[in-house]
mmCIF file of C-alpha atoms in Angstrom:
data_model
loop_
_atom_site.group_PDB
_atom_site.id
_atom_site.type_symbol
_atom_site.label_atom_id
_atom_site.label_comp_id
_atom_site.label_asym_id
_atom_site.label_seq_id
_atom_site.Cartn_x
_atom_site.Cartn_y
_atom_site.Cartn_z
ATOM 1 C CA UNK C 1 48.760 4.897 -20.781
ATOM 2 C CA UNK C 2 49.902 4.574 -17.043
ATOM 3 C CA UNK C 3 46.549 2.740 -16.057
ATOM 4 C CA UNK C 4 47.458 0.254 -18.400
ATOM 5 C CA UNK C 5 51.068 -0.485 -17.318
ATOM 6 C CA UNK C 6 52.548 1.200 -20.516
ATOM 7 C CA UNK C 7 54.429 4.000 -19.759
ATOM 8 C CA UNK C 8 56.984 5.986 -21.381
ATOM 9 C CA UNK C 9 59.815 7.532 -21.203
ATOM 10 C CA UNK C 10 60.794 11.143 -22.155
ATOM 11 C CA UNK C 11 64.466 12.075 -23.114
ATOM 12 C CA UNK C 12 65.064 15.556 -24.135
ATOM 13 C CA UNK C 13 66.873 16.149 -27.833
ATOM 14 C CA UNK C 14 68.175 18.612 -29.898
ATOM 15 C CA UNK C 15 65.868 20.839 -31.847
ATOM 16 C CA UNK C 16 67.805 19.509 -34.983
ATOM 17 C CA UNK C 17 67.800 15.631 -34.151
ATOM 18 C CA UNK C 18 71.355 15.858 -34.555
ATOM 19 C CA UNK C 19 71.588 14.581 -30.442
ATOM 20 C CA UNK C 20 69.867 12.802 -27.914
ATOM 21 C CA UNK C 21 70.613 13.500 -23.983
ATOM 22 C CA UNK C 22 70.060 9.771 -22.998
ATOM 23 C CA UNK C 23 73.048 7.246 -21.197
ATOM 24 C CA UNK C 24 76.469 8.773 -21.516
ATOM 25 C CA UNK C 25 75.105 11.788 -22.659
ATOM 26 C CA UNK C 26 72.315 13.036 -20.340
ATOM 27 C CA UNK C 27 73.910 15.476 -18.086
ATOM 28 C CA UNK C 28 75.274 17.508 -21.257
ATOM 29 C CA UNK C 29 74.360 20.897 -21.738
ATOM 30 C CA UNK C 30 75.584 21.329 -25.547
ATOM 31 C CA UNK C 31 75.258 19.654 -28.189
ATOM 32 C CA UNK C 32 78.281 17.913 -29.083
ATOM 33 C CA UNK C 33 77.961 18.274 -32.796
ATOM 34 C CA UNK C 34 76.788 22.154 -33.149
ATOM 35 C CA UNK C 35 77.600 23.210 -29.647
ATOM 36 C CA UNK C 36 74.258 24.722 -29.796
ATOM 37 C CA UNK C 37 72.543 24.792 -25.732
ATOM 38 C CA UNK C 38 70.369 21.503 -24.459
ATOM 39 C CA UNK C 39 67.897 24.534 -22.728
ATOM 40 C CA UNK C 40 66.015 27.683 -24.051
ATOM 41 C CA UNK C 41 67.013 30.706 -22.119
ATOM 42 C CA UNK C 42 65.498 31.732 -19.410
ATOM 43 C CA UNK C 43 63.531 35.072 -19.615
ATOM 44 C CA UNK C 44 60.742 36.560 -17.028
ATOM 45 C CA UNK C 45 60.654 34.937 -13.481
ATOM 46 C CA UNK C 46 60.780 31.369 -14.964
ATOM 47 C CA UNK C 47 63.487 29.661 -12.589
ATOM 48 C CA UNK C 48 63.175 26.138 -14.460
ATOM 49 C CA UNK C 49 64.909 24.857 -17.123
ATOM 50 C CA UNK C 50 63.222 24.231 -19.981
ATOM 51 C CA UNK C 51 64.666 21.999 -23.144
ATOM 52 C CA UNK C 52 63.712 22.945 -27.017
ATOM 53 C CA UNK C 53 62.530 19.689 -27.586
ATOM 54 C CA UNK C 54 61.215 15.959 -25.623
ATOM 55 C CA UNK C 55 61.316 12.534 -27.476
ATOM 56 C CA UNK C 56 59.403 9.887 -25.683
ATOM 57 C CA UNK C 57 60.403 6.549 -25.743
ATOM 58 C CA UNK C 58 57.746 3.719 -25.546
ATOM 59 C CA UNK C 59 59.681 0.427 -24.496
ATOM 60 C CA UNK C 60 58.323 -2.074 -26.772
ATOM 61 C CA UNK C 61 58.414 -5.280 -24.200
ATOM 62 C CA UNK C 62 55.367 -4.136 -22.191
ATOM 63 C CA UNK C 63 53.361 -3.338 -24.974
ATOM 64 C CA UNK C 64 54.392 -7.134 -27.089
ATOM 65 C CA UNK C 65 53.521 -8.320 -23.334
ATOM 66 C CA UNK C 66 50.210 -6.800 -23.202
ATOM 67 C CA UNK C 67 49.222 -7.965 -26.749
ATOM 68 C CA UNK C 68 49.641 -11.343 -25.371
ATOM 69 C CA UNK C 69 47.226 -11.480 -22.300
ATOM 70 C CA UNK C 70 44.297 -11.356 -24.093
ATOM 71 C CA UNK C 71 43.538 -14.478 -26.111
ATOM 72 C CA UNK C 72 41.807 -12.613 -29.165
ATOM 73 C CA UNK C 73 44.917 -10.901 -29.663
ATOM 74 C CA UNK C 74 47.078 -14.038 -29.363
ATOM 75 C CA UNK C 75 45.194 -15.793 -31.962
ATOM 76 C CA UNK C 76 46.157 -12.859 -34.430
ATOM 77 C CA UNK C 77 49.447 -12.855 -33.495
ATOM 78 C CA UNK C 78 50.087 -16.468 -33.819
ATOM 79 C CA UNK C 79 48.216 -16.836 -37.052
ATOM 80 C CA UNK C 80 51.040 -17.016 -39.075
ATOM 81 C CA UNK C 81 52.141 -19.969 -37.648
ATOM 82 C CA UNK C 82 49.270 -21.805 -38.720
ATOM 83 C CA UNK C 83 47.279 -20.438 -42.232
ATOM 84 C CA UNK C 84 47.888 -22.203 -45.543
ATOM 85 C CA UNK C 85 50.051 -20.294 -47.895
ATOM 86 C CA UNK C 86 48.725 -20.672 -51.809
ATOM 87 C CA UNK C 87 51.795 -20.212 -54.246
ATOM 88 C CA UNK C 88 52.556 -17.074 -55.659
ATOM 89 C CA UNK C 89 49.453 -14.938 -53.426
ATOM 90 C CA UNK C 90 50.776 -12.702 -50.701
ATOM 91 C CA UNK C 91 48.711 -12.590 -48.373
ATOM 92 C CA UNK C 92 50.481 -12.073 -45.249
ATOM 93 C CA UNK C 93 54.310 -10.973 -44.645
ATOM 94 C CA UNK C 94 54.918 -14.522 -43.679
ATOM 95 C CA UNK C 95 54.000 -15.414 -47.780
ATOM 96 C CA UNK C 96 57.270 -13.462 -48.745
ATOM 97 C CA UNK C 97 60.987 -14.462 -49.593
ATOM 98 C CA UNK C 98 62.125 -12.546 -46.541
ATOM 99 C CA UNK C 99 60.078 -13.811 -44.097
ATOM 100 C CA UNK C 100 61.297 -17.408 -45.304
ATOM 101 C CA UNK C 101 64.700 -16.577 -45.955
ATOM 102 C CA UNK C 102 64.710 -15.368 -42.446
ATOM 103 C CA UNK C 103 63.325 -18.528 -41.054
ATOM 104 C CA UNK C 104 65.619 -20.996 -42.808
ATOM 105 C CA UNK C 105 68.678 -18.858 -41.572
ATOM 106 C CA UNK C 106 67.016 -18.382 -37.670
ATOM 107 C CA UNK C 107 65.345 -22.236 -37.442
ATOM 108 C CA UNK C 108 65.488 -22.070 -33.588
ATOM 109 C CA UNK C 109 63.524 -18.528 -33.636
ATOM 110 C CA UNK C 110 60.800 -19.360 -36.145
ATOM 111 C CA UNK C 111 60.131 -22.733 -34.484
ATOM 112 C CA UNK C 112 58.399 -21.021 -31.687
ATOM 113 C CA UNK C 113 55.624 -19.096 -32.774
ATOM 114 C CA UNK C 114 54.651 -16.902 -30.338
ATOM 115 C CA UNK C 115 58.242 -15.427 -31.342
ATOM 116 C CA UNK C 116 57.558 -11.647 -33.190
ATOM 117 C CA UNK C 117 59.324 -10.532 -36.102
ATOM 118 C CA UNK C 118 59.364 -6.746 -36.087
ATOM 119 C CA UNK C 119 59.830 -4.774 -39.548
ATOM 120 C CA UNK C 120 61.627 -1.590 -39.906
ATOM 121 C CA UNK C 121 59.246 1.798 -40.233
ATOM 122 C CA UNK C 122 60.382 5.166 -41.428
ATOM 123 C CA UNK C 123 58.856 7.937 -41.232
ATOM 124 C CA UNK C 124 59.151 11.159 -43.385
ATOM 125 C CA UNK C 125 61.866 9.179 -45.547
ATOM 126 C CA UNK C 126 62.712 11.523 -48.544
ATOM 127 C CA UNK C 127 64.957 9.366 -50.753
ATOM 128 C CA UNK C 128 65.057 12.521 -53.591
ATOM 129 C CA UNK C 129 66.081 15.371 -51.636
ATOM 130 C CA UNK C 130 64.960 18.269 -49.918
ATOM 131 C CA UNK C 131 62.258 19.456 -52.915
ATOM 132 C CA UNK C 132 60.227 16.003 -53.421
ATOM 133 C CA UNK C 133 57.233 15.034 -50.817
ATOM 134 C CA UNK C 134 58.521 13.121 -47.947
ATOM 135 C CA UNK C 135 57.282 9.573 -47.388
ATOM 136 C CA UNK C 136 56.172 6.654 -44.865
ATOM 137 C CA UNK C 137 57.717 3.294 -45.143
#
């Protein structure tokens, strides 16, 4: 990823996701919610700290920057901007209620189209408890 210019960053977090050690909160060494230690203990002739668990963060600038540079990948981001919508086939996001509701309410965002409109992903969602199969949205 570094050859390319996209890097990452890695934060360290609590086992239970119930904290992340990032801004205000980096130099903690509990858990302000449990009180449960940032670092495993130290046994043997280890001398380093070690946390229970890293989350890396990929910044998301670079990587809309980097679809961008090449001009096959433009074209497919853009395309939305220019296909023919048929009433009542879906056959992009941009074909839905949302997608036009949002334009008519942002008109100086959707004018440009090289503007992206990101979605919201979940993952391991589980809507019916702790017994049902988790999902992706």
């Amino acid at each position: 990823m570094k050859p390319l210019g996209l890097g990452y960053q890695k934060i360290d977090m609590f086992p239970n996701f119930c904290m992340l050690y990032y801004l205000e909160n980096a130099e903690m060494i509990e858990c302000m919610t449990c009180g449960h230690s940032r670092y495993k203990p130290i046994t043997g002739r280890v001398k380093t700290l070690v946390t229970y668990q890293k989350l890396r963060y990929f910044p998301i600038t670079p990587r809309l920057q980097r679809l961008f540079m090449s001009p096959r990948t433009t074209d497919h981001m853009i395309w939305h901007q220019s296909h023919h919508a048929v009433d009542g086939v879906i056959v992009h996001p941009s074909d839905g209620e949302a997608w036009k509701h949002f334009n008519s309410v942002h008109p100086h965002f959707s004018i440009e189209s090289r503007n992206v409109h990101l979605g919201l992903c979940i993952d391991r969602f589980n809507p019916f408890g702790s017994f049902a199969a988790s999902y992706s949205c």
